[in-house]
Coordinates of C-alpha atoms in Angstrom, one line a residue:
Chain W
X1 CA 11.2 -15.6 21.6
X2 CA 14.3 -15.0 23.2
X3 CA 12.8 -16.8 26.7
X4 CA 11.2 -19.5 24.6
X5 CA 14.1 -20.2 22.9
X6 CA 15.8 -19.5 27.0
X7 CA 14.1 -22.0 28.1
X8 CA 14.5 -24.6 25.5
X9 CA 18.4 -24.4 25.7
X10 CA 20.2 -24.4 29.0
X11 CA 23.5 -25.1 28.6
X12 CA 24.7 -28.2 29.9
X13 CA 27.1 -29.0 32.2
X14 CA 28.7 -31.6 29.7
X15 CA 30.9 -31.7 25.9
X16 CA 27.8 -30.0 24.6
X17 CA 28.3 -27.0 26.3
X18 CA 29.1 -25.2 22.9
X19 CA 26.7 -26.8 21.2
X20 CA 24.2 -25.4 22.9
X21 CA 26.2 -21.8 23.0
X22 CA 25.8 -21.8 19.0
X23 CA 22.6 -22.1 19.1
X24 CA 21.6 -19.5 21.4
X25 CA 23.8 -17.6 19.6
X26 CA 21.4 -18.3 16.7
X27 CA 18.9 -18.1 18.1
X28 CA 18.7 -15.6 21.0
X29 CA 18.6 -11.5 20.5
X30 CA 17.4 -9.8 16.9
X31 CA 15.6 -10.9 14.6
X32 CA 12.4 -10.3 12.3
X33 CA 10.8 -12.5 13.6
X34 CA 8.2 -12.3 11.1
X35 CA 7.2 -16.2 10.5
X36 CA 6.3 -15.9 14.3
X37 CA 3.6 -12.5 13.9
X38 CA 2.6 -14.7 11.1
X39 CA 1.0 -17.9 13.6
X40 CA 0.9 -15.0 16.3
X41 CA -1.8 -13.5 13.9
X42 CA -3.3 -16.0 12.0
X43 CA -4.2 -18.0 15.2
X44 CA -5.7 -14.6 16.8
X45 CA -8.3 -15.1 14.2
X46 CA -9.9 -18.0 15.3
X47 CA -8.4 -17.4 19.3
X48 CA -6.5 -20.5 19.5
X49 CA -5.0 -20.7 22.9
X50 CA -1.6 -17.7 22.7
X51 CA 1.1 -21.3 24.8
X52 CA 0.1 -23.6 21.9
X53 CA 0.8 -20.5 18.9
X54 CA 3.7 -19.9 21.0
X55 CA 5.4 -23.9 20.8
X56 CA 4.3 -24.1 17.1
X57 CA 5.7 -20.0 16.7
X58 CA 8.7 -21.7 18.2
X59 CA 9.6 -24.4 16.0
X60 CA 9.1 -22.4 12.9
X61 CA 11.3 -19.9 13.8
X62 CA 13.6 -22.2 15.5
X63 CA 14.0 -24.0 11.9
X64 CA 14.2 -20.3 10.4
X65 CA 17.7 -19.7 12.0
X66 CA 19.0 -23.1 11.8
X67 CA 18.2 -22.6 8.2
X68 CA 19.9 -19.3 8.7
X69 CA 23.0 -20.4 10.1
X70 CA 23.4 -23.2 7.3
X71 CA 22.5 -20.7 4.9
X72 CA 26.3 -18.5 6.2
X73 CA 28.6 -21.9 6.1
X74 CA 32.1 -21.1 4.1
X75 CA 31.1 -23.7 1.8
X76 CA 26.9 -22.0 1.5
X77 CA 27.1 -18.0 1.2
X78 CA 30.3 -17.8 3.3
X79 CA 28.4 -14.4 5.4
X80 CA 30.2 -12.8 8.6
X81 CA 28.1 -10.8 9.8
X82 CA 24.4 -12.2 10.6
X83 CA 22.1 -10.0 12.9
X84 CA 24.6 -8.1 13.3
X85 CA 26.5 -10.4 15.0
X86 CA 29.5 -12.2 13.3
X87 CA 28.0 -15.7 12.2
X88 CA 28.2 -19.1 14.2
X89 CA 30.4 -20.8 12.1
X90 CA 32.7 -17.2 13.0
X91 CA 32.7 -17.1 16.9
X92 CA 32.4 -21.1 17.3
X93 CA 33.9 -23.0 13.9
X94 CA 32.2 -24.5 11.1
X95 CA 31.6 -28.5 13.2
X96 CA 29.7 -26.6 16.1
X97 CA 28.2 -24.4 13.7
X98 CA 26.8 -27.3 10.8
X99 CA 25.6 -29.7 14.8
X100 CA 23.9 -26.3 15.8
X101 CA 21.6 -26.6 12.9
X102 CA 21.2 -30.1 12.9
X103 CA 19.9 -29.7 16.3
X104 CA 17.7 -27.1 16.2
X105 CA 16.4 -28.4 12.7
X106 CA 14.9 -31.7 14.9
X107 CA 14.3 -29.5 18.4
X108 CA 12.1 -27.9 16.1
X109 CA 9.7 -31.2 14.4
X110 CA 9.8 -32.1 18.9
X111 CA 8.4 -29.4 20.0
X112 CA 5.7 -29.5 17.6
X113 CA 4.7 -32.6 17.8
X114 CA 5.0 -32.9 22.3
X115 CA 1.5 -32.6 23.0
X116 CA 1.5 -29.5 24.8
X117 CA 1.3 -28.6 21.4
X118 CA -1.2 -29.2 20.9
X119 CA -4.1 -32.0 22.8
X120 CA -5.4 -33.0 19.8
X121 CA -2.8 -35.3 17.8
X122 CA -4.4 -35.3 13.6
X123 CA -3.3 -30.8 14.8
X124 CA 0.4 -32.0 15.8
X125 CA 0.9 -34.4 12.6
X126 CA -0.3 -32.0 10.9
X127 CA 1.5 -29.0 12.2
X128 CA 4.9 -31.9 11.8
X129 CA 3.4 -32.1 7.5
X130 CA 3.4 -28.5 7.1
X131 CA 6.4 -27.5 8.1
X132 CA 8.4 -31.1 6.7
X133 CA 7.2 -30.1 3.9
X134 CA 8.2 -26.3 4.1
X135 CA 12.0 -27.1 5.5
X136 CA 12.5 -29.7 2.5
X137 CA 13.6 -30.5 -1.1
X138 CA 10.2 -29.1 -2.8
X139 CA 10.4 -25.9 0.0
X140 CA 13.9 -23.7 2.4
X141 CA 15.9 -27.1 1.9
X142 CA 15.2 -26.6 -2.6
X143 CA 15.7 -23.8 -3.1
X144 CA 18.6 -23.2 -1.6
X145 CA 19.9 -25.7 -4.0
X146 CA 17.9 -23.7 -7.1
X147 CA 20.0 -20.2 -5.4
X148 CA 22.9 -22.3 -5.7
X149 CA 23.3 -23.3 -9.0
X150 CA 21.5 -19.7 -10.6
X151 CA 24.6 -17.7 -10.7
X152 CA 26.1 -20.4 -13.5
X153 CA 22.6 -20.5 -14.7
X154 CA 20.8 -17.6 -15.9
X155 CA 17.4 -18.0 -14.2
X156 CA 14.6 -16.4 -15.8
X157 CA 11.9 -14.5 -13.6
X158 CA 10.2 -17.5 -13.8
X159 CA 12.6 -19.4 -11.9
X160 CA 13.6 -16.8 -9.5
X161 CA 9.7 -16.9 -9.3
X162 CA 9.5 -20.6 -8.2
X163 CA 13.2 -20.5 -6.7
X164 CA 11.7 -17.8 -4.3
X165 CA 8.5 -18.8 -3.1
X166 CA 11.1 -22.0 -2.1
X167 CA 13.4 -20.6 -0.5
X168 CA 11.7 -17.9 2.1
X169 CA 7.6 -18.1 0.2
X170 CA 7.6 -21.7 2.0
X171 CA 8.5 -21.6 5.1
X172 CA 6.4 -18.0 5.3
X173 CA 3.6 -19.6 4.3
X174 CA 3.6 -22.5 6.8
X175 CA 3.6 -20.1 9.7
X176 CA -0.1 -18.9 8.7
X177 CA -0.4 -22.2 7.9
X178 CA 0.4 -23.1 11.3
X179 CA -1.9 -20.9 12.5
X180 CA -5.0 -22.2 10.3
X181 CA -4.2 -25.5 11.3
X182 CA -4.2 -24.3 15.0
X183 CA -7.6 -23.4 14.5
X184 CA -8.8 -26.1 12.9
X185 CA -10.0 -23.9 9.8
X186 CA -10.4 -26.9 7.1
X187 CA -7.9 -26.6 4.7
X188 CA -11.2 -26.1 2.4
X189 CA -11.2 -22.6 3.4
X190 CA -8.2 -21.3 4.2
X191 CA -7.3 -20.8 0.7
X192 CA -8.0 -16.7 1.1
X193 CA -5.2 -17.6 4.4
X194 CA -2.8 -19.3 1.7
X195 CA -2.7 -16.5 -1.0
X196 CA -2.1 -13.8 1.5
X197 CA 0.9 -16.5 2.5
X198 CA 1.8 -16.9 -1.5
X199 CA 1.6 -12.3 -2.0
X200 CA 3.4 -11.1 1.1
X201 CA 6.2 -14.2 0.9
X202 CA 7.1 -13.0 -2.6
X203 CA 6.6 -8.9 -2.0
X204 CA 9.2 -10.2 1.0
X205 CA 11.8 -11.2 -1.6
X206 CA 11.3 -8.4 -3.8
X207 CA 11.6 -6.0 -1.1
X208 CA 14.1 -8.1 0.4
X209 CA 16.5 -7.9 -3.0
X210 CA 15.6 -3.8 -3.2
X211 CA 17.1 -3.5 0.5
X212 CA 20.5 -4.8 -1.3
X213 CA 20.7 -3.1 -2.6
X214 CA 19.4 0.4 -1.5
X215 CA 19.4 -0.8 2.3
X216 CA 21.9 0.4 4.7
X217 CA 24.3 -2.5 6.2
X218 CA 24.3 -1.5 9.7
X219 CA 20.3 -2.0 9.6
X220 CA 20.2 -4.9 8.3
X221 CA 22.7 -6.9 9.9
X222 CA 25.4 -8.5 6.7
X223 CA 27.0 -7.6 4.1
X224 CA 24.2 -6.4 1.0
X225 CA 25.0 -6.9 -2.1
X226 CA 26.7 -9.4 -2.4
X227 CA 23.8 -11.3 -5.1
X228 CA 24.8 -8.9 -7.5
X229 CA 27.9 -9.7 -7.4
X230 CA 28.2 -13.2 -8.0
X231 CA 26.5 -12.1 -10.8
X232 CA 23.0 -13.4 -10.0
X233 CA 18.9 -12.5 -11.4
X234 CA 16.7 -11.3 -9.0
X235 CA 13.6 -9.5 -9.0
X236 CA 15.9 -6.4 -9.7
X237 CA 18.3 -7.1 -12.1
X238 CA 15.1 -8.9 -13.7
X239 CA 12.2 -6.7 -14.2
X240 CA 14.6 -3.2 -12.8
X241 CA 13.7 -1.2 -9.3
X242 CA 10.5 0.6 -10.8
X243 CA 9.2 -2.4 -12.0
X244 CA 9.6 -4.4 -8.9
X245 CA 9.0 -1.7 -6.1
X246 CA 5.2 -2.1 -7.9
X247 CA 4.5 -4.9 -8.4
X248 CA 6.1 -5.7 -4.7
X249 CA 2.9 -3.1 -3.8
X250 CA 0.7 -4.3 -5.7
X251 CA 0.9 -8.1 -4.1
X252 CA 0.4 -6.4 -0.8
X253 CA -2.2 -4.1 -2.1
X254 CA -3.3 -8.4 -3.4
X255 CA -2.6 -9.7 0.2
X256 CA -4.9 -7.3 2.0
X257 CA -7.8 -8.5 -0.8
X258 CA -6.9 -11.8 0.9
X259 CA -8.5 -11.1 4.3
X260 CA -11.0 -9.3 2.7
X261 CA -13.6 -11.7 4.6
X262 CA -12.3 -11.4 7.7
X263 CA -13.1 -8.1 9.9
X264 CA -11.1 -6.1 11.9
X265 CA -9.4 -8.6 14.1
X266 CA -7.3 -9.9 9.9
X267 CA -5.8 -5.8 11.3
X268 CA -2.3 -7.8 12.4
X269 CA -2.2 -9.3 9.5
X270 CA -3.0 -6.3 7.3
X271 CA -0.1 -4.1 9.3
X272 CA 2.3 -7.4 8.8
X273 CA 2.2 -7.2 4.8
X274 CA 2.5 -3.4 4.8
X275 CA 5.2 -3.9 6.8
X276 CA 7.1 -6.5 4.8
X277 CA 7.5 -3.6 2.1
X278 CA 7.7 -0.7 3.6
X279 CA 10.8 -2.1 6.0
X280 CA 14.3 -1.2 6.1
X281 CA 15.5 -4.0 7.2
Chain Z
X1 CA 14.9 -49.8 1.6
X2 CA 16.7 -49.6 -2.1
X3 CA 13.3 -49.4 -3.4
X4 CA 11.1 -47.2 -0.5
X5 CA 13.8 -44.4 -1.5
X6 CA 14.1 -44.9 -5.3
X7 CA 10.6 -43.8 -5.0
X8 CA 10.7 -41.1 -3.0
X9 CA 13.8 -39.4 -4.0
X10 CA 12.6 -38.8 -8.2
X11 CA 14.5 -36.2 -9.8
X12 CA 13.1 -33.5 -10.0
X13 CA 14.0 -31.9 -14.3
X14 CA 15.0 -28.1 -12.7
X15 CA 17.7 -27.4 -11.4
X16 CA 17.6 -29.4 -8.2
X17 CA 18.3 -31.9 -10.1
X18 CA 21.9 -32.7 -8.0
X19 CA 20.3 -32.2 -4.2
X20 CA 18.6 -35.3 -5.5
X21 CA 21.9 -37.0 -6.9
X22 CA 22.9 -36.4 -3.5
X23 CA 21.1 -37.5 -1.9
X24 CA 20.3 -40.4 -3.9
X25 CA 23.6 -41.6 -3.8
X26 CA 23.5 -41.6 0.0
X27 CA 20.8 -43.8 0.2
X28 CA 21.0 -45.9 -2.4
X29 CA 22.8 -48.5 -2.3
X30 CA 25.1 -49.6 0.8
X31 CA 24.4 -49.5 3.9
X32 CA 23.9 -53.1 7.3
X33 CA 19.9 -50.7 7.3
X34 CA 20.6 -51.9 10.9
X35 CA 18.3 -49.8 12.2
X36 CA 14.8 -50.8 9.6
X37 CA 15.6 -54.5 10.3
X38 CA 15.7 -53.4 14.6
X39 CA 11.8 -52.0 13.2
X40 CA 11.0 -54.8 11.8
X41 CA 12.1 -57.3 14.2
X42 CA 10.4 -55.8 17.1
X43 CA 6.9 -54.7 14.7
X44 CA 6.7 -58.5 13.8
X45 CA 6.2 -59.3 18.0
X46 CA 2.9 -56.7 17.0
X47 CA 2.1 -58.5 14.3
X48 CA 1.8 -54.5 12.7
X49 CA 1.9 -53.8 9.3
X50 CA 3.7 -53.4 6.7
X51 CA 3.0 -50.8 5.0
X52 CA 3.2 -49.1 7.7
X53 CA 6.4 -50.7 9.6
X54 CA 8.3 -49.3 5.7
X55 CA 7.6 -45.9 6.7
X56 CA 9.1 -45.8 9.4
X57 CA 11.9 -48.0 9.6
X58 CA 12.5 -45.6 5.9
X59 CA 12.3 -42.6 8.1
X60 CA 14.8 -43.6 10.4
X61 CA 17.1 -44.7 8.2
X62 CA 17.0 -41.3 7.1
X63 CA 18.1 -39.9 9.4
X64 CA 20.5 -42.0 9.9
X65 CA 21.5 -41.8 6.5
X66 CA 21.6 -37.3 6.8
X67 CA 24.3 -37.9 10.1
X68 CA 26.3 -40.0 7.7
X69 CA 26.6 -37.3 4.8
X70 CA 27.7 -34.1 7.7
X71 CA 29.3 -36.5 9.6
X72 CA 31.8 -37.3 7.1
X73 CA 32.3 -33.4 6.1
X74 CA 35.4 -31.8 5.7
X75 CA 35.0 -29.6 8.8
X76 CA 32.8 -33.1 11.0
X77 CA 35.2 -35.8 10.8
X78 CA 37.2 -35.4 7.2
X79 CA 36.1 -38.7 5.2
X80 CA 36.6 -39.4 2.0
X81 CA 34.4 -42.7 1.5
X82 CA 32.3 -44.7 3.2
X83 CA 30.1 -47.1 2.2
X84 CA 32.5 -47.9 -0.8
X85 CA 32.0 -45.1 -2.7
X86 CA 33.1 -41.6 -2.2
X87 CA 30.7 -39.4 0.3
X88 CA 29.1 -37.1 -1.0
X89 CA 30.8 -33.8 -0.5
X90 CA 32.8 -35.7 -2.6
X91 CA 31.1 -36.7 -5.6
X92 CA 29.4 -33.3 -5.6
X93 CA 30.6 -30.9 -3.2
X94 CA 30.5 -29.3 0.0
X95 CA 27.8 -27.8 0.3
X96 CA 25.4 -29.7 -2.0
X97 CA 26.6 -32.7 0.5
X98 CA 25.4 -30.0 3.4
X99 CA 21.4 -29.4 2.0
X100 CA 21.2 -33.0 0.2
X101 CA 22.0 -34.2 5.1
X102 CA 19.7 -31.0 5.4
X103 CA 16.9 -32.5 2.8
X104 CA 17.2 -36.1 4.4
X105 CA 16.4 -34.8 8.3
X106 CA 13.6 -33.7 6.6
X107 CA 11.6 -35.6 4.8
X108 CA 12.0 -37.8 7.1
X109 CA 9.7 -36.4 9.2
X110 CA 7.4 -35.5 6.9
X111 CA 7.3 -39.8 5.9
X112 CA 6.5 -40.1 9.6
X113 CA 4.7 -37.7 10.6
X114 CA 3.1 -38.4 6.9
X115 CA -1.4 -39.8 7.7
X116 CA 0.4 -43.4 4.8
X117 CA 2.3 -44.4 7.9
X118 CA -0.7 -44.7 10.8
X119 CA -3.7 -43.9 10.9
X120 CA -4.0 -43.0 14.3
X121 CA -2.7 -40.0 14.2
X122 CA -1.4 -39.4 18.3
X123 CA 0.9 -43.2 16.8
X124 CA 2.4 -40.5 13.7
X125 CA 3.4 -37.9 16.7
X126 CA 4.5 -40.5 19.3
X127 CA 6.9 -41.4 16.8
X128 CA 7.5 -38.2 15.1
X129 CA 9.4 -37.3 19.1
X130 CA 10.6 -40.1 19.6
X131 CA 12.5 -39.4 16.2
X132 CA 13.5 -36.1 16.7
X133 CA 15.1 -37.0 20.3
X134 CA 16.6 -39.1 19.0
X135 CA 18.3 -37.5 16.2
X136 CA 18.5 -33.9 18.4
X137 CA 20.8 -32.5 20.8
X138 CA 20.3 -35.0 23.3
X139 CA 20.4 -37.7 21.5
X140 CA 22.6 -38.4 18.2
X141 CA 23.7 -34.7 17.7
X142 CA 24.5 -34.0 21.0
X143 CA 27.0 -37.2 20.5
X144 CA 28.4 -36.3 18.1
X145 CA 29.4 -33.2 19.6
X146 CA 30.9 -35.1 22.3
X147 CA 32.9 -36.7 20.2
X148 CA 34.4 -33.3 18.4
X149 CA 35.5 -32.7 21.9
X150 CA 36.6 -36.0 23.3
X151 CA 40.5 -35.6 21.0
X152 CA 41.2 -33.0 23.5
X153 CA 39.1 -33.7 26.4
X154 CA 41.2 -37.3 27.5
X155 CA 37.4 -38.9 28.3
X156 CA 37.2 -41.2 31.1
X157 CA 35.2 -45.0 30.7
X158 CA 31.7 -43.0 32.0
X159 CA 32.4 -39.9 29.1
X160 CA 32.2 -42.0 26.5
X161 CA 29.7 -44.8 27.0
X162 CA 27.2 -41.4 27.3
X163 CA 29.2 -40.6 24.4
X164 CA 28.1 -43.2 22.8
X165 CA 25.1 -44.3 23.8
X166 CA 23.9 -40.6 22.4
X167 CA 25.8 -40.5 18.9
X168 CA 24.9 -44.3 18.1
X169 CA 22.5 -46.1 20.5
X170 CA 19.9 -43.2 20.5
X171 CA 18.4 -44.2 16.8
X172 CA 19.3 -47.5 18.1
X173 CA 16.4 -46.9 20.3
X174 CA 14.4 -44.5 18.9
X175 CA 14.2 -47.5 15.7
X176 CA 13.2 -50.7 18.5
X177 CA 10.7 -48.5 20.1
X178 CA 9.2 -47.2 17.2
X179 CA 8.4 -50.8 16.1
X180 CA 6.5 -50.8 19.8
X181 CA 4.9 -47.4 18.8
X182 CA 3.6 -48.8 15.8
X183 CA 3.0 -52.2 17.9
X184 CA 0.1 -50.0 20.2
X185 CA 2.4 -50.9 23.3
X186 CA 2.1 -49.0 26.4
X187 CA 5.2 -47.3 27.1
X188 CA 5.1 -49.0 30.7
X189 CA 5.5 -51.8 28.8
X190 CA 8.5 -51.3 26.8
X191 CA 11.0 -51.9 29.6
X192 CA 13.0 -55.4 28.3
X193 CA 12.4 -53.5 25.2
X194 CA 14.5 -50.9 25.7
X195 CA 16.3 -52.3 27.7
X196 CA 17.3 -55.1 24.7
X197 CA 18.0 -52.0 21.9
X198 CA 20.5 -49.9 24.8
X199 CA 22.5 -52.9 24.9
X200 CA 23.1 -54.2 21.3
X201 CA 23.5 -50.4 20.6
X202 CA 26.5 -50.3 23.6
X203 CA 27.4 -54.0 22.3
X204 CA 27.5 -52.7 18.0
X205 CA 29.7 -49.4 19.6
X206 CA 32.2 -51.4 21.2
X207 CA 31.8 -54.4 17.8
X208 CA 32.6 -51.2 15.9
X209 CA 35.5 -50.0 18.4
X210 CA 37.2 -53.8 17.7
X211 CA 37.0 -53.3 13.6
X212 CA 38.3 -50.1 14.2
X213 CA 41.0 -51.3 15.0
X214 CA 41.1 -54.5 12.9
X215 CA 38.7 -54.2 10.7
X216 CA 39.4 -55.2 6.7
X217 CA 39.2 -51.0 5.1
X218 CA 37.4 -52.8 2.0
X219 CA 34.9 -54.9 3.5
X220 CA 33.8 -52.1 5.7
X221 CA 33.6 -49.3 2.8
X222 CA 35.4 -46.2 4.7
X223 CA 38.4 -45.6 6.2
X224 CA 39.7 -47.2 9.7
X225 CA 41.8 -46.4 12.8
X226 CA 40.8 -43.3 13.0
X227 CA 40.6 -43.2 16.3
X228 CA 43.5 -44.2 17.6
X229 CA 45.2 -41.3 15.2
X230 CA 43.9 -38.9 16.3
X231 CA 44.2 -39.6 20.1
X232 CA 40.2 -40.0 21.3
X233 CA 39.7 -42.4 23.8
X234 CA 37.5 -45.6 22.4
X235 CA 35.7 -48.4 24.4
X236 CA 39.6 -49.9 22.9
X237 CA 41.5 -47.7 23.9
X238 CA 40.5 -47.3 27.9
X239 CA 39.3 -51.3 28.3
X240 CA 41.9 -53.7 26.8
X241 CA 40.9 -55.2 23.1
X242 CA 40.1 -58.7 25.9
X243 CA 37.6 -56.4 28.7
X244 CA 35.3 -54.9 25.8
X245 CA 35.5 -58.2 23.6
X246 CA 33.7 -60.3 27.2
X247 CA 31.8 -56.7 28.0
X248 CA 30.2 -56.4 24.1
X249 CA 29.3 -61.1 24.8
X250 CA 27.9 -59.5 28.5
X251 CA 26.3 -57.3 26.3
X252 CA 24.9 -59.1 23.9
X253 CA 23.4 -61.9 26.3
X254 CA 21.7 -59.1 28.5
X255 CA 20.0 -58.3 25.0
X256 CA 19.0 -61.4 24.9
X257 CA 18.2 -62.3 28.0
X258 CA 15.1 -59.0 27.5
X259 CA 13.7 -60.4 25.5
X260 CA 12.8 -63.9 27.3
X261 CA 9.3 -62.8 28.0
X262 CA 8.8 -62.9 24.4
X263 CA 8.4 -66.8 22.5
X264 CA 9.3 -67.8 18.6
X265 CA 8.6 -64.4 17.5
X266 CA 11.5 -62.4 18.9
X267 CA 14.6 -65.1 17.0
X268 CA 15.0 -62.6 14.7
X269 CA 15.2 -59.8 17.6
X270 CA 18.3 -62.3 19.7
X271 CA 19.5 -62.5 15.8
X272 CA 20.6 -58.5 15.3
X273 CA 21.7 -58.8 19.2
X274 CA 24.3 -61.5 18.0
X275 CA 25.2 -60.1 14.7
X276 CA 25.9 -56.2 16.7
X277 CA 28.9 -58.8 17.5
X278 CA 30.1 -61.2 15.5
X279 CA 29.5 -59.0 11.9
X280 CA 33.2 -58.2 10.0
X281 CA 31.5 -54.9 8.8

């Protein structure tokens, strides 16, 4: 991913240099790269060309990085640290951070729709729709809006679950779906992979809530404990830590169970499901 | 456009309601709708189905509206009024305005890539690439970044021209190009239409600079004179008003000249070229 973003974001010798520096600051060096890994691991089931996968994965990660830049803004979550570095608006300024996010957002779709990503334009168009839905008001954007309202609203478990399916689940699901689209798996055969993605998305978020409570800020590379301090309901506050851990383990088992029709070629997806729960950052 | 956005942005009965209200506030009611009109007028040359054109035009206008929401933010141009109404962050808040822009950005690509926009996925993928390039760091996003640097940098005429080609010209060019893509005009036959778009884009911006100096704030529906107050170089400050007006007229004539191989079916494009210069808002 670092090499891909390095090639995509060559700093121009003109007044836009800081815009590119800001995009590079956020996109290069750090991050778990979970979404690109999911696209690789899913596309591997179908023997997709690695160059195609890398482009689609770059587009998806660009959307993820853009969302982190905007979520960290003072008007949003107001975070100073991300991936162990100062956030974009702290290194540059708010205007540059907003524009860097916007530009990564647009670049993601340019990369995805470009003919180099797949020879068949039908595949490219399907990838774009998948990514746009994951990023928009029914996905990440809508989930972040719900999160902003969570301080006042005191959500119940069903609403927190719905919010997290949108906020983090949608793009994780898109990363898996993109692998299936590249593999030309017909939509009616994607049900197990969609179940897998849905389960690990939720397990990922429960693990995030646990790390937010018990994790190490140095390892996480960002401030922790903010949701609890803001009085937001989380899986942890609603279920308690023991039930939350048990629920996450159950989701991981269920995710792996969805892959039963796949052989050893799905072992990477199985490993990712376990990692999602066991990670320390 | 109002009816299209009304159907696209149905307010959900959940915590995302304000997000949709904010998008509707910016997208519905007002605006010259120049970009959709250009797509319609260009597609008319090739007898494209009106439903297809309407969807592509909605996607392009959604990108325009998103860019206005973000440009108006306190960290950017800090504007209180737009299209005769308070700006989105004044009616709602900054976080909602950032998210409303982000969600319109994503929705634009979802609308463009959707199979309803064109039966041929090649056309849809080409439209997405065209729109993404116009929105990204080589287009609108890059132009806005240059504009932010213009206060300190004292640009010369070549740099101001380049900035405006990116900031406003790129999306205007995309609106014309989209009509040609929908009309399946091969790229090597688009040179006259591209010349037309480039000329009216620049004429539009010169007219904007003149209106910024001499226009009526009530008609414009926004604050005027801000560039001059901020010490930014504009076409007006660099050329003087007489030469600027003459230059814009020349560009309009040149734009119309590019259309000489087209007959009466291009009269709407010719009228738009004249309007770009003569408009009072």
